[in-house]
């Protein structure tokens, strides 16, 4: 199985025709980070190369499936963060609610 920073993918042990892709950033309600799209693509390619896999089920770790995307102000930005954006606990990112 491939190793990723923001997600996991495995075949379901009871139903090997199913691959389970888990978005694994529960501290940010699985907000899509800069790295996540490439990791999702690699995970889908991994499943696509396995003749036994016919279905990919996408799940989210923790209490949220996927909150939004990770937002980071531009380095030159001097504006304050709008109240609708909340910091992700334990990370330097801010998530947007759309």
PDB file of C-alpha atoms in Angstrom:
ATOM      1  CA  UNK A   1       0.000   0.000   0.000  1.00  0.00           C
ATOM      2  CA  UNK A   2       1.310   3.474  -0.736  1.00  0.00           C
ATOM      3  CA  UNK A   3       2.135   5.811   2.168  1.00  0.00           C
ATOM      4  CA  UNK A   4       0.702   9.334   2.245  1.00  0.00           C
ATOM      5  CA  UNK A   5       0.768  12.323   4.610  1.00  0.00           C
ATOM      6  CA  UNK A   6      -2.884  13.400   4.305  1.00  0.00           C
ATOM      7  CA  UNK A   7      -4.806  10.205   3.547  1.00  0.00           C
ATOM      8  CA  UNK A   8      -4.824   6.416   3.609  1.00  0.00           C
ATOM      9  CA  UNK A   9      -6.020   3.867   1.089  1.00  0.00           C
ATOM     10  CA  UNK A  10      -6.484   0.142   1.630  1.00  0.00           C
ATOM     11  CA  UNK A  11      -8.569  -2.651   0.245  1.00  0.00           C
ATOM     12  CA  UNK A  12     -11.493  -3.537   2.467  1.00  0.00           C
ATOM     13  CA  UNK A  13     -10.385  -6.770   4.202  1.00  0.00           C
ATOM     14  CA  UNK A  14     -13.898  -8.271   3.957  1.00  0.00           C
ATOM     15  CA  UNK A  15     -14.614  -7.050   0.423  1.00  0.00           C
ATOM     16  CA  UNK A  16     -11.354  -6.736  -1.565  1.00  0.00           C
ATOM     17  CA  UNK A  17     -13.242  -5.349  -4.582  1.00  0.00           C
ATOM     18  CA  UNK A  18     -13.670  -2.165  -2.492  1.00  0.00           C
ATOM     19  CA  UNK A  19     -10.813   0.254  -1.784  1.00  0.00           C
ATOM     20  CA  UNK A  20     -11.372   2.679   1.114  1.00  0.00           C
ATOM     21  CA  UNK A  21      -9.737   6.094   0.733  1.00  0.00           C
ATOM     22  CA  UNK A  22      -9.675   7.924   4.071  1.00  0.00           C
ATOM     23  CA  UNK A  23      -9.040  11.684   4.140  1.00  0.00           C
ATOM     24  CA  UNK A  24      -6.894  11.811   7.282  1.00  0.00           C
ATOM     25  CA  UNK A  25      -6.714  15.392   8.592  1.00  0.00           C
ATOM     26  CA  UNK A  26      -9.306  15.275  11.392  1.00  0.00           C
ATOM     27  CA  UNK A  27      -7.695  18.251  13.181  1.00  0.00           C
ATOM     28  CA  UNK A  28      -8.854  20.432  10.250  1.00  0.00           C
ATOM     29  CA  UNK A  29     -12.075  18.535   9.504  1.00  0.00           C
ATOM     30  CA  UNK A  30     -10.200  17.008   6.546  1.00  0.00           C
ATOM     31  CA  UNK A  31      -9.811  20.327   4.757  1.00  0.00           C
ATOM     32  CA  UNK A  32      -8.121  19.868   1.389  1.00  0.00           C
ATOM     33  CA  UNK A  33      -4.476  20.922   1.731  1.00  0.00           C
ATOM     34  CA  UNK A  34      -2.006  21.801  -1.020  1.00  0.00           C
ATOM     35  CA  UNK A  35      -0.632  18.224  -0.986  1.00  0.00           C
ATOM     36  CA  UNK A  36      -3.941  16.370  -0.846  1.00  0.00           C
ATOM     37  CA  UNK A  37      -5.044  16.539  -4.534  1.00  0.00           C
ATOM     38  CA  UNK A  38      -1.807  14.907  -5.717  1.00  0.00           C
ATOM     39  CA  UNK A  39      -2.086  12.262  -3.001  1.00  0.00           C
ATOM     40  CA  UNK A  40      -5.711  11.546  -3.949  1.00  0.00           C
ATOM     41  CA  UNK A  41      -4.672  11.177  -7.588  1.00  0.00           C
ATOM     42  CA  UNK A  42      -1.855   8.763  -6.620  1.00  0.00           C
ATOM     43  CA  UNK A  43      -4.234   6.749  -4.405  1.00  0.00           C
ATOM     44  CA  UNK A  44      -6.808   6.491  -7.208  1.00  0.00           C
ATOM     45  CA  UNK A  45      -4.074   5.416  -9.636  1.00  0.00           C
ATOM     46  CA  UNK A  46      -2.939   2.767  -7.131  1.00  0.00           C
ATOM     47  CA  UNK A  47      -6.505   1.413  -6.903  1.00  0.00           C
ATOM     48  CA  UNK A  48      -6.915   1.620 -10.690  1.00  0.00           C
ATOM     49  CA  UNK A  49      -3.827  -0.527 -11.198  1.00  0.00           C
ATOM     50  CA  UNK A  50      -5.290  -3.300  -9.009  1.00  0.00           C
ATOM     51  CA  UNK A  51      -7.553  -5.516 -11.137  1.00  0.00           C
ATOM     52  CA  UNK A  52      -9.381  -6.701  -8.024  1.00  0.00           C
ATOM     53  CA  UNK A  53     -10.565  -3.184  -7.030  1.00  0.00           C
ATOM     54  CA  UNK A  54     -13.845  -2.091  -8.638  1.00  0.00           C
ATOM     55  CA  UNK A  55     -15.040   0.633  -6.233  1.00  0.00           C
ATOM     56  CA  UNK A  56     -13.368   3.408  -4.213  1.00  0.00           C
ATOM     57  CA  UNK A  57     -15.244   4.609  -1.140  1.00  0.00           C
ATOM     58  CA  UNK A  58     -14.089   8.048   0.045  1.00  0.00           C
ATOM     59  CA  UNK A  59     -14.395   8.704   3.793  1.00  0.00           C
ATOM     60  CA  UNK A  60     -13.250  11.368   6.232  1.00  0.00           C
ATOM     61  CA  UNK A  61     -11.471  10.728   9.534  1.00  0.00           C
ATOM     62  CA  UNK A  62     -13.050  12.207  12.643  1.00  0.00           C
ATOM     63  CA  UNK A  63     -16.308  14.104  12.722  1.00  0.00           C
ATOM     64  CA  UNK A  64     -16.098  15.840   9.340  1.00  0.00           C
ATOM     65  CA  UNK A  65     -15.928  14.494   5.790  1.00  0.00           C
ATOM     66  CA  UNK A  66     -14.185  17.510   4.213  1.00  0.00           C
ATOM     67  CA  UNK A  67     -14.694  21.020   5.580  1.00  0.00           C
ATOM     68  CA  UNK A  68     -13.294  23.019   2.666  1.00  0.00           C
ATOM     69  CA  UNK A  69      -9.818  23.903   1.499  1.00  0.00           C
ATOM     70  CA  UNK A  70      -6.840  25.032   3.525  1.00  0.00           C
ATOM     71  CA  UNK A  71      -6.343  28.763   3.153  1.00  0.00           C
ATOM     72  CA  UNK A  72      -3.084  30.562   3.768  1.00  0.00           C
ATOM     73  CA  UNK A  73      -2.693  34.306   3.266  1.00  0.00           C
ATOM     74  CA  UNK A  74      -0.145  35.407   0.710  1.00  0.00           C
ATOM     75  CA  UNK A  75       3.211  36.228   2.328  1.00  0.00           C
ATOM     76  CA  UNK A  76       2.766  39.914   1.505  1.00  0.00           C
ATOM     77  CA  UNK A  77      -0.772  40.037   2.914  1.00  0.00           C
ATOM     78  CA  UNK A  78      -1.279  42.486   5.761  1.00  0.00           C
ATOM     79  CA  UNK A  79      -5.042  42.045   6.116  1.00  0.00           C
ATOM     80  CA  UNK A  80      -6.455  40.348   9.166  1.00  0.00           C
ATOM     81  CA  UNK A  81      -8.182  36.972   8.969  1.00  0.00           C
ATOM     82  CA  UNK A  82     -11.967  37.283   8.557  1.00  0.00           C
ATOM     83  CA  UNK A  83     -14.050  36.061  11.494  1.00  0.00           C
ATOM     84  CA  UNK A  84     -15.587  33.306   9.334  1.00  0.00           C
ATOM     85  CA  UNK A  85     -12.206  31.598   9.078  1.00  0.00           C
ATOM     86  CA  UNK A  86     -11.042  29.526  12.017  1.00  0.00           C
ATOM     87  CA  UNK A  87      -7.494  28.278  12.695  1.00  0.00           C
ATOM     88  CA  UNK A  88      -6.967  24.535  12.487  1.00  0.00           C
ATOM     89  CA  UNK A  89      -5.887  23.279  15.925  1.00  0.00           C
ATOM     90  CA  UNK A  90      -2.250  22.221  15.957  1.00  0.00           C
ATOM     91  CA  UNK A  91      -1.437  23.463  12.445  1.00  0.00           C
ATOM     92  CA  UNK A  92      -0.416  26.811  10.967  1.00  0.00           C
ATOM     93  CA  UNK A  93      -3.307  26.758   8.490  1.00  0.00           C
ATOM     94  CA  UNK A  94      -6.680  28.465   8.411  1.00  0.00           C
ATOM     95  CA  UNK A  95      -9.695  26.730   6.869  1.00  0.00           C
ATOM     96  CA  UNK A  96     -12.340  28.499   4.877  1.00  0.00           C
ATOM     97  CA  UNK A  97     -16.013  27.652   5.272  1.00  0.00           C
ATOM     98  CA  UNK A  98     -17.788  27.977   1.970  1.00  0.00           C
TER      99      UNK A  98
END
